[in-house]
Amino acid sequence: MGELPSRRRVSTLAVVALVAVVAVVAVAPAGASPGHGTAGPADEAADPAAQSNASDAANASDVPSAAPPEDGRLKPAPAPRPAADGDGVTEPQPVLSDTEESIVVHDFRDGSDRRYTTGGQVSADGNESAATAGTRSSGTDGATPIQSTAPDGDRTRVPDTTAWPHSPVVQVRIDSDGDGVGEYGCSGTLVDENHVMTAAHCAYQSDYGGWADALSVVPAADGVEPDDQQPFYSADVVYGQTYDRWVDSEPANWDIAVLTLDRPVGEWTGTMGYYTTPADSPVYDEYAETSGYPVVPPSGPYPSMWTDYDEGAGTGSCAFCFDNDPRHYYWLVTTGGQSGSPVYKYLDTSYPGVESPGYYALSVVAYQTAESFANFGTRLTNNKYSDMQSMLAESGAAYTPADRPELAEHGTNSLDQSTAEQGASVNASVDVTNEGTESTGCYDVTLYASADDAIDRGDRELGTETLCSHTPFTVRTASVDGSVPESMPAGTYTVGAIIDDGESVDEYGTEPGELSNTARLGSLTVEEGTTVAEAVASAGDGDDSTVEDGEIQQAVFWWQTGTEVPGTGGETISDAQIQDLVFRWQTGATVDG
């Protein structure tokens, strides 16, 4: 356990889980603790009731459960789910040596589980330092740690989440009931092109049915009211990996997981390195930084990324620990939603094992302690560093992400007309995002008018615009210049667009023949149109029911030159129509007869 520098000694009996699956759509009721807040160093912005609750709840065993304390801070709880194949099933466990671990791989696509055994540790005695470097993003360099000048314990909002090293930090969205909505939130960090390191309890909790139904991540998310800004959009989680020990009994010292994404978004965001060194290394006492997504931010919208930069407090072990000093203590302030956040610092080549200077994660945010005690996370011990390498290799062998586009409606669409006559022009703008990691070829955005609310290819087509070379993470506008068919019955229609109407783009998550995406633009009332004869008869100043001398001369000119007749929606006069107009002029027949 050891002594901690300058502040109080950490009591292993004063620990509660920082279970960060707090409802992201709910606002904490008055007087309630806002999320699963840590009770770290004094935070003047923190709710005093939250710190009181934290102290009252700090009554865990030496190996605390990952389930939250029953103090009202996690509500509503997701309904229990039927266990997927392998979830909660007790099966014979392999006999493990000190250098082997059983890993559970959960497939979020079909709910199945499988297991394998890792092959060993970095060094025979478990005391070697090792580093895996991250990669810089191509965006802004935000490498200077954000150290607040406010009193110790205050967090600072990250001003530019796309700046490295904050760009690899992700918001984890947890769908607990299979409805496609992320009801709860965690954090994590990209450690390579398509893998996220996070806390195990963000993916698996026995109290809530075991594995989540679905997970997705949003790198560098930054909520700017009223829009939820996603500079790299989102990626779905294909696999989750964690220790069999965690699935069996959820001991805090094994609270770490690796998530496999369906796309290599880390090639765009940059990645965080990760580092292991012996437990007595001074690096664990030095200043470090953490960045993540509290579900109740100190101010502003959710999601927004917040960071703290403060002293480490060494390492620690506990009774029944299966690894060497598996905890990293620190005076960083973290609250609910920040579980899974990296605790990281800039390391140069003076640190043992570091060959490339950069930012490296030392541990994963997971737990809180009672007020005035240091918080702690799951340390990347020598064994866990090696197991991380095994998880990445296992995932890479099972799933190789491909670069693909993914087109979607951006939501800022417009329809220029609310009424139009048969044959009249209709203009619309459709904003399309490419949320994938590859540029497109050319694709069509087609405008349709539907007699009901559903837009499909059986509706009446109004016009098409073609877009080409749509690059990743950008918005393009399709300006569609169309027209109402003359044969279209009068009435009110729903106007919408089908994006990639010709199915020319091979997208993430879209099967052949499936509509890529549809967008609703508004309602259009179609009125009876003006015929060519009626337009000619009304072109002069006389009787609008008959064709007069000046009007027939104008009609002949329009016919000879192929000029569109005003008021007809762009029609020109055909040979048959000019003969009919001459007949009406000669006989005085009305144009509506």
mmCIF file of N, CA and C in Angstrom, residues 341-392:
data_model
loop_
_atom_site.group_PDB
_atom_site.id
_atom_site.type_symbol
_atom_site.label_atom_id
_atom_site.label_comp_id
_atom_site.label_asym_id
_atom_site.label_seq_id
_atom_site.Cartn_x
_atom_site.Cartn_y
_atom_site.Cartn_z
ATOM 1 N N SER A 341 -10.954 6.972 -19.010
ATOM 2 C CA SER A 341 -10.044 8.019 -19.472
ATOM 3 C C SER A 341 -8.597 7.610 -19.222
ATOM 4 N N PRO A 342 -7.689 8.038 -20.083
ATOM 5 C CA PRO A 342 -6.282 7.730 -19.830
ATOM 6 C C PRO A 342 -5.694 8.679 -18.794
ATOM 7 N N VAL A 343 -4.816 8.163 -17.952
ATOM 8 C CA VAL A 343 -3.939 9.008 -17.133
ATOM 9 C C VAL A 343 -2.592 8.969 -17.848
ATOM 10 N N TYR A 344 -2.149 10.107 -18.354
ATOM 11 C CA TYR A 344 -1.012 10.112 -19.273
ATOM 12 C C TYR A 344 -0.075 11.269 -18.980
ATOM 13 N N LYS A 345 1.127 11.180 -19.529
ATOM 14 C CA LYS A 345 2.076 12.271 -19.406
ATOM 15 C C LYS A 345 3.059 12.206 -20.578
ATOM 16 N N TYR A 346 3.765 13.299 -20.782
ATOM 17 C CA TYR A 346 4.771 13.366 -21.837
ATOM 18 C C TYR A 346 6.047 12.715 -21.322
ATOM 19 N N LEU A 347 6.549 11.726 -22.056
ATOM 20 C CA LEU A 347 7.778 11.029 -21.689
ATOM 21 C C LEU A 347 8.800 11.200 -22.800
ATOM 22 N N ASP A 348 10.010 11.542 -22.402
ATOM 23 C CA ASP A 348 11.097 11.603 -23.392
ATOM 24 C C ASP A 348 12.000 10.383 -23.210
ATOM 25 N N THR A 349 13.101 10.351 -23.929
ATOM 26 C CA THR A 349 13.955 9.166 -23.929
ATOM 27 C C THR A 349 14.762 8.990 -22.640
ATOM 28 N N SER A 350 14.621 9.922 -21.709
ATOM 29 C CA SER A 350 15.281 9.724 -20.415
ATOM 30 C C SER A 350 14.528 8.708 -19.559
ATOM 31 N N TYR A 351 13.287 8.409 -19.909
ATOM 32 C CA TYR A 351 12.508 7.399 -19.180
ATOM 33 C C TYR A 351 12.867 6.016 -19.726
ATOM 34 N N PRO A 352 13.126 5.058 -18.862
ATOM 35 C CA PRO A 352 13.514 3.714 -19.319
ATOM 36 C C PRO A 352 12.476 3.124 -20.278
ATOM 37 N N GLY A 353 12.936 2.571 -21.367
ATOM 38 C CA GLY A 353 12.057 1.913 -22.322
ATOM 39 C C GLY A 353 11.472 2.817 -23.375
ATOM 40 N N VAL A 354 11.612 4.140 -23.233
ATOM 41 C CA VAL A 354 11.022 5.081 -24.190
ATOM 42 C C VAL A 354 12.035 5.380 -25.293
ATOM 43 N N GLU A 355 11.676 5.047 -26.519
ATOM 44 C CA GLU A 355 12.545 5.315 -27.660
ATOM 45 C C GLU A 355 12.071 6.501 -28.482
ATOM 46 N N SER A 356 10.782 6.823 -28.367
ATOM 47 C CA SER A 356 10.204 7.926 -29.137
ATOM 48 C C SER A 356 9.474 8.866 -28.187
ATOM 49 N N PRO A 357 9.915 10.121 -28.025
ATOM 50 C CA PRO A 357 9.226 11.041 -27.117
ATOM 51 C C PRO A 357 7.768 11.235 -27.525
ATOM 52 N N GLY A 358 6.908 11.368 -26.548
ATOM 53 C CA GLY A 358 5.497 11.577 -26.846
ATOM 54 C C GLY A 358 4.653 11.392 -25.605
ATOM 55 N N TYR A 359 3.338 11.341 -25.808
ATOM 56 C CA TYR A 359 2.401 11.155 -24.708
ATOM 57 C C TYR A 359 2.092 9.677 -24.546
ATOM 58 N N TYR A 360 2.137 9.210 -23.284
ATOM 59 C CA TYR A 360 1.935 7.802 -22.979
ATOM 60 C C TYR A 360 0.955 7.657 -21.826
ATOM 61 N N ALA A 361 0.013 6.713 -21.964
ATOM 62 C CA ALA A 361 -0.911 6.402 -20.873
ATOM 63 C C ALA A 361 -0.215 5.503 -19.868
ATOM 64 N N LEU A 362 -0.367 5.839 -18.590
ATOM 65 C CA LEU A 362 0.184 5.042 -17.502
ATOM 66 C C LEU A 362 -0.864 4.140 -16.879
ATOM 67 N N SER A 363 -2.121 4.579 -16.927
ATOM 68 C CA SER A 363 -3.198 3.849 -16.265
ATOM 69 C C SER A 363 -4.533 4.305 -16.847
ATOM 70 N N VAL A 364 -5.610 3.666 -16.368
ATOM 71 C CA VAL A 364 -6.967 3.938 -16.837
ATOM 72 C C VAL A 364 -7.820 4.375 -15.653
ATOM 73 N N VAL A 365 -8.467 5.521 -15.765
ATOM 74 C CA VAL A 365 -9.344 6.031 -14.699
ATOM 75 C C VAL A 365 -10.469 5.034 -14.441
ATOM 76 N N ALA A 366 -10.699 4.705 -13.145
ATOM 77 C CA ALA A 366 -11.761 3.744 -12.864
ATOM 78 C C ALA A 366 -12.458 3.965 -11.528
ATOM 79 N N TYR A 367 -11.753 4.445 -10.485
ATOM 80 C CA TYR A 367 -12.319 4.415 -9.134
ATOM 81 C C TYR A 367 -12.059 5.714 -8.372
ATOM 82 N N GLN A 368 -12.905 5.901 -7.366
ATOM 83 C CA GLN A 368 -12.757 7.024 -6.467
ATOM 84 C C GLN A 368 -12.478 6.517 -5.065
ATOM 85 N N THR A 369 -11.945 7.400 -4.240
ATOM 86 C CA THR A 369 -11.813 7.107 -2.817
ATOM 87 C C THR A 369 -12.602 8.147 -2.049
ATOM 88 N N ALA A 370 -12.588 8.023 -0.745
ATOM 89 C CA ALA A 370 -13.300 8.986 0.084
ATOM 90 C C ALA A 370 -12.652 10.365 -0.038
ATOM 91 N N GLU A 371 -13.382 11.371 0.367
ATOM 92 C CA GLU A 371 -12.906 12.751 0.285
ATOM 93 C C GLU A 371 -11.563 12.892 0.993
ATOM 94 N N SER A 372 -10.677 13.672 0.376
ATOM 95 C CA SER A 372 -9.334 13.972 0.889
ATOM 96 C C SER A 372 -8.351 12.826 0.682
ATOM 97 N N PHE A 373 -8.770 11.762 -0.021
ATOM 98 C CA PHE A 373 -7.852 10.690 -0.376
ATOM 99 C C PHE A 373 -7.668 10.690 -1.891
ATOM 100 N N ALA A 374 -6.525 10.176 -2.313
ATOM 101 C CA ALA A 374 -6.237 10.138 -3.740
ATOM 102 C C ALA A 374 -7.138 9.133 -4.444
ATOM 103 N N ASN A 375 -7.514 9.455 -5.685
ATOM 104 C CA ASN A 375 -8.252 8.526 -6.520
ATOM 105 C C ASN A 375 -7.275 7.546 -7.167
ATOM 106 N N PHE A 376 -7.789 6.485 -7.809
ATOM 107 C CA PHE A 376 -6.872 5.557 -8.445
ATOM 108 C C PHE A 376 -7.497 4.937 -9.686
ATOM 109 N N GLY A 377 -6.615 4.445 -10.537
ATOM 110 C CA GLY A 377 -7.028 3.754 -11.742
ATOM 111 C C GLY A 377 -6.242 2.468 -11.916
ATOM 112 N N THR A 378 -6.607 1.713 -12.940
ATOM 113 C CA THR A 378 -5.956 0.445 -13.228
ATOM 114 C C THR A 378 -4.628 0.702 -13.937
ATOM 115 N N ARG A 379 -3.525 0.341 -13.269
ATOM 116 C CA ARG A 379 -2.193 0.616 -13.797
ATOM 117 C C ARG A 379 -1.816 -0.389 -14.875
ATOM 118 N N LEU A 380 -1.108 0.087 -15.898
ATOM 119 C CA LEU A 380 -0.563 -0.812 -16.907
ATOM 120 C C LEU A 380 0.703 -1.454 -16.341
ATOM 121 N N THR A 381 0.499 -2.513 -15.576
ATOM 122 C CA THR A 381 1.625 -3.250 -15.036
ATOM 123 C C THR A 381 2.344 -3.967 -16.182
ATOM 124 N N ASN A 382 3.459 -4.596 -15.839
ATOM 125 C CA ASN A 382 4.200 -5.354 -16.830
ATOM 126 C C ASN A 382 3.311 -6.413 -17.486
ATOM 127 N N ASN A 383 2.545 -7.143 -16.658
ATOM 128 C CA ASN A 383 1.646 -8.162 -17.202
ATOM 129 C C ASN A 383 0.569 -7.555 -18.086
ATOM 130 N N LYS A 384 -0.044 -6.483 -17.613
ATOM 131 C CA LYS A 384 -1.156 -5.900 -18.378
ATOM 132 C C LYS A 384 -0.665 -5.280 -19.677
ATOM 133 N N TYR A 385 0.532 -4.730 -19.671
ATOM 134 C CA TYR A 385 1.106 -4.209 -20.912
ATOM 135 C C TYR A 385 1.233 -5.338 -21.929
ATOM 136 N N SER A 386 1.753 -6.476 -21.473
ATOM 137 C CA SER A 386 1.892 -7.627 -22.365
ATOM 138 C C SER A 386 0.529 -8.142 -22.817
ATOM 139 N N ASP A 387 -0.428 -8.170 -21.888
ATOM 140 C CA ASP A 387 -1.776 -8.625 -22.241
ATOM 141 C C ASP A 387 -2.425 -7.677 -23.249
ATOM 142 N N MET A 388 -2.137 -6.385 -23.113
ATOM 143 C CA MET A 388 -2.651 -5.419 -24.086
ATOM 144 C C MET A 388 -2.148 -5.772 -25.488
ATOM 145 N N GLN A 389 -0.865 -6.102 -25.593
ATOM 146 C CA GLN A 389 -0.307 -6.491 -26.883
ATOM 147 C C GLN A 389 -1.007 -7.740 -27.411
ATOM 148 N N SER A 390 -1.309 -8.674 -26.522
ATOM 149 C CA SER A 390 -1.989 -9.905 -26.941
ATOM 150 C C SER A 390 -3.407 -9.602 -27.422
ATOM 151 N N MET A 391 -4.114 -8.700 -26.726
ATOM 152 C CA MET A 391 -5.469 -8.348 -27.137
ATOM 153 C C MET A 391 -5.486 -7.687 -28.510
ATOM 154 N N LEU A 392 -4.520 -6.797 -28.743
ATOM 155 C CA LEU A 392 -4.467 -6.120 -30.038
ATOM 156 C C LEU A 392 -4.153 -7.117 -31.147
#
